[in-house]
PDB file of C-alpha atoms in Angstrom:
ATOM      1  CA  MET A   1      -0.652 -25.393  58.505  1.00 85.00           C
ATOM      2  CA  ASP A   2       1.936 -23.019  57.020  1.00 89.00           C
ATOM      3  CA  ALA A   3       2.897 -19.642  58.492  1.00 89.00           C
ATOM      4  CA  LEU A   4       0.490 -17.637  56.351  1.00 92.00           C
ATOM      5  CA  ALA A   5      -2.440 -19.906  57.188  1.00 94.00           C
ATOM      6  CA  ARG A   6      -1.593 -19.699  60.882  1.00 94.00           C
ATOM      7  CA  ALA A   7      -1.443 -15.908  60.654  1.00 92.00           C
ATOM      8  CA  HIS A   8      -4.902 -15.784  59.087  1.00 94.00           C
ATOM      9  CA  ALA A   9      -6.222 -18.190  61.720  1.00 96.00           C
ATOM     10  CA  LEU A  10      -4.786 -16.076  64.540  1.00 95.00           C
ATOM     11  CA  ASP A  11      -6.280 -12.887  63.099  1.00 95.00           C
ATOM     12  CA  ALA A  12      -9.657 -14.599  62.879  1.00 96.00           C
ATOM     13  CA  TYR A  13      -9.330 -15.845  66.448  1.00 96.00           C
ATOM     14  CA  ALA A  14      -8.412 -12.355  67.652  1.00 95.00           C
ATOM     15  CA  ALA A  15     -11.524 -10.940  66.006  1.00 96.00           C
ATOM     16  CA  GLU A  16     -13.635 -13.621  67.665  1.00 95.00           C
ATOM     17  CA  THR A  17     -12.048 -12.982  71.056  1.00 94.00           C
ATOM     18  CA  ALA A  18     -12.773  -9.240  70.830  1.00 95.00           C
ATOM     19  CA  GLY A  19     -16.352 -10.041  71.854  1.00 95.00           C
ATOM     20  CA  CYS A  20     -15.450 -12.462  74.656  1.00 96.00           C
ATOM     21  CA  VAL A  21     -17.908 -12.550  77.566  1.00 96.00           C
ATOM     22  CA  ARG A  22     -16.539 -15.610  79.403  1.00 94.00           C
ATOM     23  CA  CYS A  23     -16.072 -13.716  82.670  1.00 96.00           C
ATOM     24  CA  PRO A  24     -17.305 -10.513  84.364  1.00 95.00           C
ATOM     25  CA  LEU A  25     -14.258  -8.535  83.175  1.00 96.00           C
ATOM     26  CA  ALA A  26     -16.176  -8.057  79.933  1.00 96.00           C
ATOM     27  CA  GLU A  27     -18.380  -5.607  81.824  1.00 95.00           C
ATOM     28  CA  THR A  28     -15.554  -3.320  82.967  1.00 95.00           C
ATOM     29  CA  ARG A  29     -12.945  -3.438  80.189  1.00 96.00           C
ATOM     30  CA  SER A  30     -12.512  -0.796  77.499  1.00 94.00           C
ATOM     31  CA  ARG A  31     -11.389  -3.428  75.011  1.00 96.00           C
ATOM     32  CA  VAL A  32      -9.841  -6.881  74.738  1.00 97.00           C
ATOM     33  CA  VAL A  33      -6.043  -6.680  74.564  1.00 96.00           C
ATOM     34  CA  PHE A  34      -5.327  -9.838  72.588  1.00 97.00           C
ATOM     35  CA  GLY A  35      -1.648  -9.574  71.692  1.00 96.00           C
ATOM     36  CA  SER A  36       0.660  -8.163  69.050  1.00 96.00           C
ATOM     37  CA  GLY A  37       3.828  -8.851  67.122  1.00 96.00           C
ATOM     38  CA  ASN A  38       5.317 -11.421  64.774  1.00 96.00           C
ATOM     39  CA  LEU A  39       2.826 -14.199  64.119  1.00 93.00           C
ATOM     40  CA  ASP A  40       5.651 -16.624  63.334  1.00 93.00           C
ATOM     41  CA  ALA A  41       7.939 -15.613  66.192  1.00 97.00           C
ATOM     42  CA  GLY A  42      10.456 -17.876  67.866  1.00 98.00           C
ATOM     43  CA  LEU A  43       9.908 -16.043  71.153  1.00 98.00           C
ATOM     44  CA  MET A  44       6.588 -15.328  72.870  1.00 99.00           C
ATOM     45  CA  LEU A  45       6.450 -13.226  76.031  1.00 99.00           C
ATOM     46  CA  VAL A  46       3.471 -13.716  78.351  1.00 98.00           C
ATOM     47  CA  GLY A  47       2.626 -11.290  81.154  1.00 97.00           C
ATOM     48  CA  GLU A  48      -0.232 -11.127  83.644  1.00 95.00           C
ATOM     49  CA  GLY A  49      -2.821  -8.828  82.110  1.00 95.00           C
ATOM     50  CA  PRO A  50      -3.488  -5.377  80.685  1.00 95.00           C
ATOM     51  CA  GLY A  51      -3.072  -2.297  82.857  1.00 93.00           C
ATOM     52  CA  PHE A  52      -4.735   1.074  82.411  1.00 94.00           C
ATOM     53  CA  GLN A  53      -2.631   2.164  79.418  1.00 93.00           C
ATOM     54  CA  GLU A  54      -3.033  -1.177  77.661  1.00 95.00           C
ATOM     55  CA  ASP A  55      -6.785  -1.120  78.250  1.00 94.00           C
ATOM     56  CA  GLN A  56      -6.969   2.331  76.674  1.00 94.00           C
ATOM     57  CA  GLY A  57      -4.492   1.815  73.837  1.00 93.00           C
ATOM     58  CA  GLY A  58      -5.172  -1.789  72.896  1.00 93.00           C
ATOM     59  CA  GLU A  59      -1.612  -3.176  72.878  1.00 93.00           C
ATOM     60  CA  PRO A  60       0.225  -5.065  75.618  1.00 95.00           C
ATOM     61  CA  TYR A  61       3.283  -3.697  77.405  1.00 94.00           C
ATOM     62  CA  ALA A  62       2.780   0.062  77.277  1.00 91.00           C
ATOM     63  CA  GLY A  63       4.287   2.673  79.563  1.00 91.00           C
ATOM     64  CA  GLN A  64       7.666   2.442  81.282  1.00 94.00           C
ATOM     65  CA  ALA A  65       7.515  -1.347  81.614  1.00 94.00           C
ATOM     66  CA  GLY A  66       6.985  -1.646  77.861  1.00 95.00           C
ATOM     67  CA  ALA A  67       9.877   0.703  77.168  1.00 96.00           C
ATOM     68  CA  LEU A  68      12.121  -1.341  79.452  1.00 97.00           C
ATOM     69  CA  LEU A  69      11.020  -4.539  77.719  1.00 98.00           C
ATOM     70  CA  GLU A  70      11.988  -3.051  74.343  1.00 98.00           C
ATOM     71  CA  GLN A  71      15.412  -2.137  75.726  1.00 97.00           C
ATOM     72  CA  LEU A  72      15.902  -5.661  77.062  1.00 98.00           C
ATOM     73  CA  LEU A  73      14.944  -7.107  73.677  1.00 98.00           C
ATOM     74  CA  ALA A  74      17.313  -4.725  71.908  1.00 98.00           C
ATOM     75  CA  GLY A  75      20.074  -5.969  74.180  1.00 97.00           C
ATOM     76  CA  ILE A  76      19.727  -9.447  72.643  1.00 97.00           C
ATOM     77  CA  GLY A  77      19.316  -8.172  69.084  1.00 97.00           C
ATOM     78  CA  LEU A  78      15.522  -8.303  68.812  1.00 98.00           C
ATOM     79  CA  ARG A  79      12.866  -5.690  68.142  1.00 97.00           C
ATOM     80  CA  ARG A  80       9.384  -5.626  69.592  1.00 96.00           C
ATOM     81  CA  ASP A  81       7.879  -6.552  66.216  1.00 96.00           C
ATOM     82  CA  GLU A  82      10.099  -9.643  65.942  1.00 97.00           C
ATOM     83  CA  VAL A  83       8.558 -11.351  68.972  1.00 98.00           C
ATOM     84  CA  TYR A  84       4.971 -12.051  69.991  1.00 98.00           C
ATOM     85  CA  LEU A  85       3.624 -10.247  73.062  1.00 98.00           C
ATOM     86  CA  THR A  86       0.559 -11.264  75.008  1.00 98.00           C
ATOM     87  CA  THR A  87      -0.814 -11.744  78.527  1.00 97.00           C
ATOM     88  CA  VAL A  88      -2.711 -14.358  80.519  1.00 97.00           C
ATOM     89  CA  LEU A  89      -5.737 -12.095  80.954  1.00 97.00           C
ATOM     90  CA  LYS A  90      -6.993 -10.277  77.883  1.00 97.00           C
ATOM     91  CA  CYS A  91      -9.042  -7.754  79.886  1.00 97.00           C
ATOM     92  CA  ARG A  92      -7.902  -5.383  82.613  1.00 95.00           C
ATOM     93  CA  PRO A  93      -8.948  -6.258  86.172  1.00 95.00           C
ATOM     94  CA  PRO A  94     -10.466  -3.221  87.929  1.00 94.00           C
ATOM     95  CA  GLN A  95      -7.835  -1.145  89.758  1.00 90.00           C
ATOM     96  CA  ASN A  96      -5.192  -3.595  88.525  1.00 89.00           C
ATOM     97  CA  ARG A  97      -6.113  -6.065  91.254  1.00 93.00           C
ATOM     98  CA  ASP A  98      -4.883  -9.654  91.222  1.00 93.00           C
ATOM     99  CA  PRO A  99      -6.522 -11.886  88.600  1.00 94.00           C
ATOM    100  CA  LEU A 100      -9.172 -14.209  89.995  1.00 95.00           C
ATOM    101  CA  GLU A 101      -9.112 -17.959  89.378  1.00 96.00           C
ATOM    102  CA  LEU A 102     -12.280 -17.708  87.281  1.00 96.00           C
ATOM    103  CA  GLU A 103     -10.707 -15.026  85.096  1.00 96.00           C
ATOM    104  CA  ILE A 104      -7.521 -17.014  84.576  1.00 96.00           C
ATOM    105  CA  ALA A 105      -9.498 -20.164  83.747  1.00 96.00           C
ATOM    106  CA  SER A 106     -11.658 -18.210  81.294  1.00 97.00           C
ATOM    107  CA  CYS A 107      -8.651 -16.754  79.466  1.00 97.00           C
ATOM    108  CA  GLU A 108      -6.408 -19.828  79.505  1.00 97.00           C
ATOM    109  CA  PRO A 109      -7.930 -21.347  76.322  1.00 97.00           C
ATOM    110  CA  HIS A 110      -7.219 -18.090  74.461  1.00 97.00           C
ATOM    111  CA  LEU A 111      -3.563 -18.184  75.505  1.00 98.00           C
ATOM    112  CA  VAL A 112      -3.136 -21.852  74.631  1.00 98.00           C
ATOM    113  CA  ARG A 113      -4.637 -21.219  71.194  1.00 98.00           C
ATOM    114  CA  GLN A 114      -2.223 -18.345  70.656  1.00 98.00           C
ATOM    115  CA  VAL A 115       0.684 -20.653  71.458  1.00 98.00           C
ATOM    116  CA  GLU A 116      -0.657 -23.297  69.065  1.00 97.00           C
ATOM    117  CA  LEU A 117      -0.978 -20.810  66.199  1.00 97.00           C
ATOM    118  CA  VAL A 118       2.244 -18.834  66.710  1.00 97.00           C
ATOM    119  CA  ARG A 119       4.239 -21.984  67.576  1.00 97.00           C
ATOM    120  CA  PRO A 120       7.148 -20.254  69.340  1.00 98.00           C
ATOM    121  CA  ARG A 121      10.195 -22.241  70.399  1.00 98.00           C
ATOM    122  CA  VAL A 122      10.477 -20.316  73.680  1.00 98.00           C
ATOM    123  CA  VAL A 123       7.686 -18.907  75.855  1.00 99.00           C
ATOM    124  CA  ALA A 124       9.060 -16.432  78.394  1.00 99.00           C
ATOM    125  CA  THR A 125       6.645 -15.891  81.273  1.00 98.00           C
ATOM    126  CA  LEU A 126       6.797 -12.531  83.046  1.00 98.00           C
ATOM    127  CA  GLY A 127       5.897 -12.662  86.727  1.00 96.00           C
ATOM    128  CA  ASN A 128       4.116 -15.095  89.021  1.00 96.00           C
ATOM    129  CA  PHE A 129       0.707 -15.611  87.436  1.00 96.00           C
ATOM    130  CA  ALA A 130       1.913 -16.481  83.933  1.00 97.00           C
ATOM    131  CA  THR A 131       4.694 -18.669  85.312  1.00 98.00           C
ATOM    132  CA  ARG A 132       2.478 -20.662  87.664  1.00 97.00           C
ATOM    133  CA  LEU A 133      -0.230 -21.140  85.053  1.00 97.00           C
ATOM    134  CA  LEU A 134       2.003 -22.388  82.242  1.00 97.00           C
ATOM    135  CA  SER A 135       4.551 -24.303  84.327  1.00 96.00           C
ATOM    136  CA  GLY A 136       1.947 -26.118  86.400  1.00 93.00           C
ATOM    137  CA  ARG A 137       4.050 -25.431  89.493  1.00 92.00           C
ATOM    138  CA  SER A 138       3.235 -23.332  92.541  1.00 92.00           C
ATOM    139  CA  HIS A 139       6.706 -21.882  93.078  1.00 92.00           C
ATOM    140  CA  GLY A 140       7.015 -18.098  92.933  1.00 93.00           C
ATOM    141  CA  ILE A 141       9.035 -16.257  90.315  1.00 96.00           C
ATOM    142  CA  THR A 142      11.783 -15.394  92.825  1.00 95.00           C
ATOM    143  CA  ARG A 143      12.586 -19.101  93.108  1.00 96.00           C
ATOM    144  CA  VAL A 144      12.216 -20.226  89.485  1.00 97.00           C
ATOM    145  CA  HIS A 145      13.296 -17.286  87.310  1.00 98.00           C
ATOM    146  CA  GLY A 146      15.919 -18.233  84.754  1.00 97.00           C
ATOM    147  CA  GLN A 147      15.145 -21.974  85.029  1.00 97.00           C
ATOM    148  CA  GLU A 148      13.918 -23.333  81.714  1.00 97.00           C
ATOM    149  CA  GLN A 149      11.666 -26.362  81.381  1.00 96.00           C
ATOM    150  CA  GLU A 150      10.009 -28.122  78.471  1.00 97.00           C
ATOM    151  CA  VAL A 151       6.206 -28.044  78.619  1.00 98.00           C
ATOM    152  CA  VAL A 152       3.306 -28.995  76.375  1.00 98.00           C
ATOM    153  CA  LEU A 153       0.717 -26.266  75.823  1.00 97.00           C
ATOM    154  CA  GLY A 154      -2.229 -27.594  73.866  1.00 97.00           C
ATOM    155  CA  SER A 155      -0.684 -29.343  70.860  1.00 96.00           C
ATOM    156  CA  THR A 156       2.617 -27.454  71.047  1.00 97.00           C
ATOM    157  CA  THR A 157       5.806 -28.267  72.945  1.00 98.00           C
ATOM    158  CA  VAL A 158       7.834 -25.228  73.995  1.00 98.00           C
ATOM    159  CA  VAL A 159      10.702 -24.229  76.245  1.00 98.00           C
ATOM    160  CA  LEU A 160       9.220 -22.265  79.150  1.00 98.00           C
ATOM    161  CA  PHE A 161      11.554 -19.623  80.580  1.00 99.00           C
ATOM    162  CA  PRO A 162      10.323 -17.675  83.637  1.00 98.00           C
ATOM    163  CA  LEU A 163      11.433 -14.051  84.029  1.00 98.00           C
ATOM    164  CA  TYR A 164      10.782 -11.232  86.446  1.00 98.00           C
ATOM    165  CA  HIS A 165       8.198  -8.786  85.135  1.00 96.00           C
ATOM    166  CA  PRO A 166       9.745  -5.523  83.834  1.00 96.00           C
ATOM    167  CA  ALA A 167       7.185  -3.525  85.834  1.00 93.00           C
ATOM    168  CA  ALA A 168       8.576  -4.988  89.053  1.00 94.00           C
ATOM    169  CA  ALA A 169      12.207  -4.666  87.955  1.00 95.00           C
ATOM    170  CA  LEU A 170      11.757  -0.943  87.360  1.00 94.00           C
ATOM    171  CA  TYR A 171      11.480  -0.430  91.103  1.00 90.00           C
ATOM    172  CA  THR A 172      13.976  -3.017  92.350  1.00 93.00           C
ATOM    173  CA  PRO A 173      17.611  -2.593  91.216  1.00 94.00           C
ATOM    174  CA  SER A 174      18.689  -6.118  92.176  1.00 95.00           C
ATOM    175  CA  MET A 175      15.740  -7.572  90.287  1.00 96.00           C
ATOM    176  CA  LEU A 176      16.626  -5.523  87.213  1.00 97.00           C
ATOM    177  CA  ARG A 177      20.157  -6.920  87.225  1.00 97.00           C
ATOM    178  CA  GLU A 178      18.831 -10.486  87.454  1.00 98.00           C
ATOM    179  CA  LEU A 179      16.303  -9.791  84.699  1.00 98.00           C
ATOM    180  CA  ARG A 180      19.066  -8.535  82.419  1.00 98.00           C
ATOM    181  CA  ASP A 181      21.162 -11.618  83.198  1.00 98.00           C
ATOM    182  CA  ASP A 182      18.236 -13.948  82.476  1.00 98.00           C
ATOM    183  CA  PHE A 183      17.443 -12.112  79.235  1.00 98.00           C
ATOM    184  CA  SER A 184      21.017 -12.647  78.069  1.00 98.00           C
ATOM    185  CA  ARG A 185      20.341 -16.408  78.029  1.00 98.00           C
ATOM    186  CA  LEU A 186      17.435 -16.180  75.600  1.00 98.00           C
ATOM    187  CA  PRO A 187      19.502 -16.222  72.362  1.00 97.00           C
ATOM    188  CA  ALA A 188      21.048 -19.556  73.343  1.00 97.00           C
ATOM    189  CA  LEU A 189      17.634 -21.008  74.184  1.00 97.00           C
ATOM    190  CA  LEU A 190      16.203 -19.793  70.885  1.00 96.00           C
ATOM    191  CA  GLY A 191      19.091 -21.291  68.943  1.00 92.00           C
ATOM    192  CA  GLN A 192      19.067 -24.529  70.896  1.00 74.00           C
ATOM    193  CA  GLY A 193      15.370 -25.278  70.438  1.00 55.00           C
ATOM    194  CA  LEU A 194      13.645 -28.219  72.114  1.00 56.00           C
ATOM    195  CA  SER A 195      15.498 -30.999  73.932  1.00 49.00           C
ATOM    196  CA  GLY A 196      18.873 -29.645  72.889  1.00 44.00           C
ATOM    197  CA  GLY A 197      18.167 -29.925  69.165  1.00 39.00           C
ATOM    198  CA  VAL A 198      19.397 -27.140  66.896  1.00 34.00           C
ATOM    199  CA  SER A 199      16.628 -25.266  65.160  1.00 39.00           C
ATOM    200  CA  GLY A 200      17.340 -23.935  61.690  1.00 34.00           C
ATOM    201  CA  ALA A 201      14.420 -21.530  61.521  1.00 37.00           C
ATOM    202  CA  PRO A 202      15.190 -17.822  62.045  1.00 36.00           C
ATOM    203  CA  VAL A 203      13.879 -16.127  65.142  1.00 33.00           C
ATOM    204  CA  ALA A 204      12.148 -13.389  63.168  1.00 34.00           C
ATOM    205  CA  GLN A 205       9.994 -14.366  60.215  1.00 34.00           C
ATOM    206  CA  ALA A 206       8.370 -12.388  57.424  1.00 31.00           C
ATOM    207  CA  VAL A 207       4.843 -12.429  58.782  1.00 38.00           C
ATOM    208  CA  HIS A 208       4.070  -9.482  61.060  1.00 34.00           C
ATOM    209  CA  ALA A 209       0.727  -8.265  62.382  1.00 36.00           C
ATOM    210  CA  VAL A 210      -0.734  -6.168  65.161  1.00 35.00           C
ATOM    211  CA  HIS A 211      -4.136  -7.090  66.596  1.00 36.00           C
ATOM    212  CA  ALA A 212      -4.789  -3.770  68.341  1.00 36.00           C
ATOM    213  CA  ALA A 213      -6.476  -0.905  66.538  1.00 30.00           C
ATOM    214  CA  SER A 214      -4.640   1.833  68.449  1.00 29.00           C
ATOM    215  CA  ALA A 215      -0.935   2.615  68.759  1.00 30.00           C
ATOM    216  CA  VAL A 216       0.862   2.133  72.041  1.00 30.00           C
ATOM    217  CA  LEU A 217       0.615   5.224  74.228  1.00 27.00           C
ATOM    218  CA  ALA A 218       3.805   7.240  74.501  1.00 29.00           C
ATOM    219  CA  ALA A 219       6.131   6.002  77.222  1.00 32.00           C
ATOM    220  CA  PRO A 220       9.348   7.420  78.716  1.00 32.00           C
ATOM    221  CA  ALA A 221      12.476   5.707  77.410  1.00 33.00           C
ATOM    222  CA  ALA A 222      13.928   3.043  79.681  1.00 36.00           C
ATOM    223  CA  SER A 223      17.468   3.352  78.346  1.00 37.00           C
ATOM    224  CA  ALA A 224      18.477   5.561  81.266  1.00 39.00           C
ATOM    225  CA  VAL A 225      17.210   2.944  83.703  1.00 38.00           C
ATOM    226  CA  LEU A 226      19.166   0.170  82.019  1.00 41.00           C
ATOM    227  CA  ALA A 227      22.342   2.215  81.756  1.00 42.00           C
ATOM    228  CA  ALA A 228      22.284   3.647  85.274  1.00 42.00           C
ATOM    229  CA  PRO A 229      24.306   2.119  88.087  1.00 39.00           C
ATOM    230  CA  ALA A 230      22.238   0.270  90.639  1.00 35.00           C
ATOM    231  CA  THR A 231      22.531   3.129  93.104  1.00 33.00           C
ATOM    232  CA  GLU A 232      20.983   5.518  90.564  1.00 35.00           C
ATOM    233  CA  ILE A 233      17.988   3.408  89.619  1.00 34.00           C
ATOM    234  CA  PRO A 234      14.940   5.092  91.129  1.00 34.00           C
ATOM    235  CA  THR A 235      12.994   3.343  93.841  1.00 31.00           C
ATOM    236  CA  VAL A 236       9.534   4.137  95.133  1.00 30.00           C
ATOM    237  CA  ALA A 237       7.643   3.674  98.343  1.00 30.00           C
ATOM    238  CA  ALA A 238       5.575   0.514  98.706  1.00 29.00           C
ATOM    239  CA  GLU A 239       2.318   2.407  98.327  1.00 27.00           C
ATOM    240  CA  ASP A 240       3.526   3.858  95.010  1.00 31.00           C
ATOM    241  CA  ALA A 241       4.416   0.402  93.743  1.00 33.00           C
ATOM    242  CA  VAL A 242       0.892  -0.704  94.573  1.00 29.00           C
ATOM    243  CA  ALA A 243      -0.455   2.304  92.701  1.00 30.00           C
ATOM    244  CA  VAL A 244       1.164   1.175  89.483  1.00 34.00           C
ATOM    245  CA  GLY A 245       0.011  -2.381  90.043  1.00 38.00           C
ATOM    246  CA  ALA A 246       3.422  -3.968  90.566  1.00 39.00           C
ATOM    247  CA  THR A 247       2.625  -5.779  93.790  1.00 35.00           C
ATOM    248  CA  GLN A 248      -1.063  -6.223  93.040  1.00 36.00           C
ATOM    249  CA  LEU A 249      -0.377  -8.164  89.851  1.00 39.00           C
ATOM    250  CA  GLY A 250       1.910 -10.699  91.514  1.00 46.00           C
ATOM    251  CA  LEU A 251       5.004  -9.380  89.774  1.00 46.00           C
ATOM    252  CA  PHE A 252       7.344 -10.071  92.696  1.00 40.00           C
TER     253      PHE A 252
END
């Protein structure tokens, strides 16, 4: 299947998934947040699930975490529309609580199909839930971040590269530094391809599409966070971190 055929197939699958009722989250969501970006991307980023802004706006990675993610991508020469962005869960859990096993199991086939149709060389998992699901290992992100492994997802073999979630790094200066360091390794992984072989395909291809009907909600720029010394990066109390869903979503 060529890139154009895969793009059409992914669009059709997104339309089908918009009516998903596999789990009770269908009763509380505003919409399915399927994914967005380059349908022939070399890099796919997979987070946990939509938050409030994503549920309202329809695209993954909104708000300050999304702005930080765009800055991290820019640091390695990529734009948001040159990669493919998605999450394990396609519907927001109420109050941003942890995903349940039933919800993860219900959404896993959607994610695997996305990987099969986009066919990225590298899948970067953001946070604990995405990393544990796709790696098949129980280790937390603190232990395995920055450690690539080759995995088979459906019919597609990819390099899996665990990363801290930007939402967690926003509130933890040391984590932000490690996230930036790990991100700096992505260009080499994208150029290296699978099993050390050099891939001749460009990272960004001509086919671009967005599955969401609404634009991403406005978010404060994260450039100041990235540029600031560690001592100037804002921190918040634990209860505030919970309020934004950082600890609840298994991001640490």
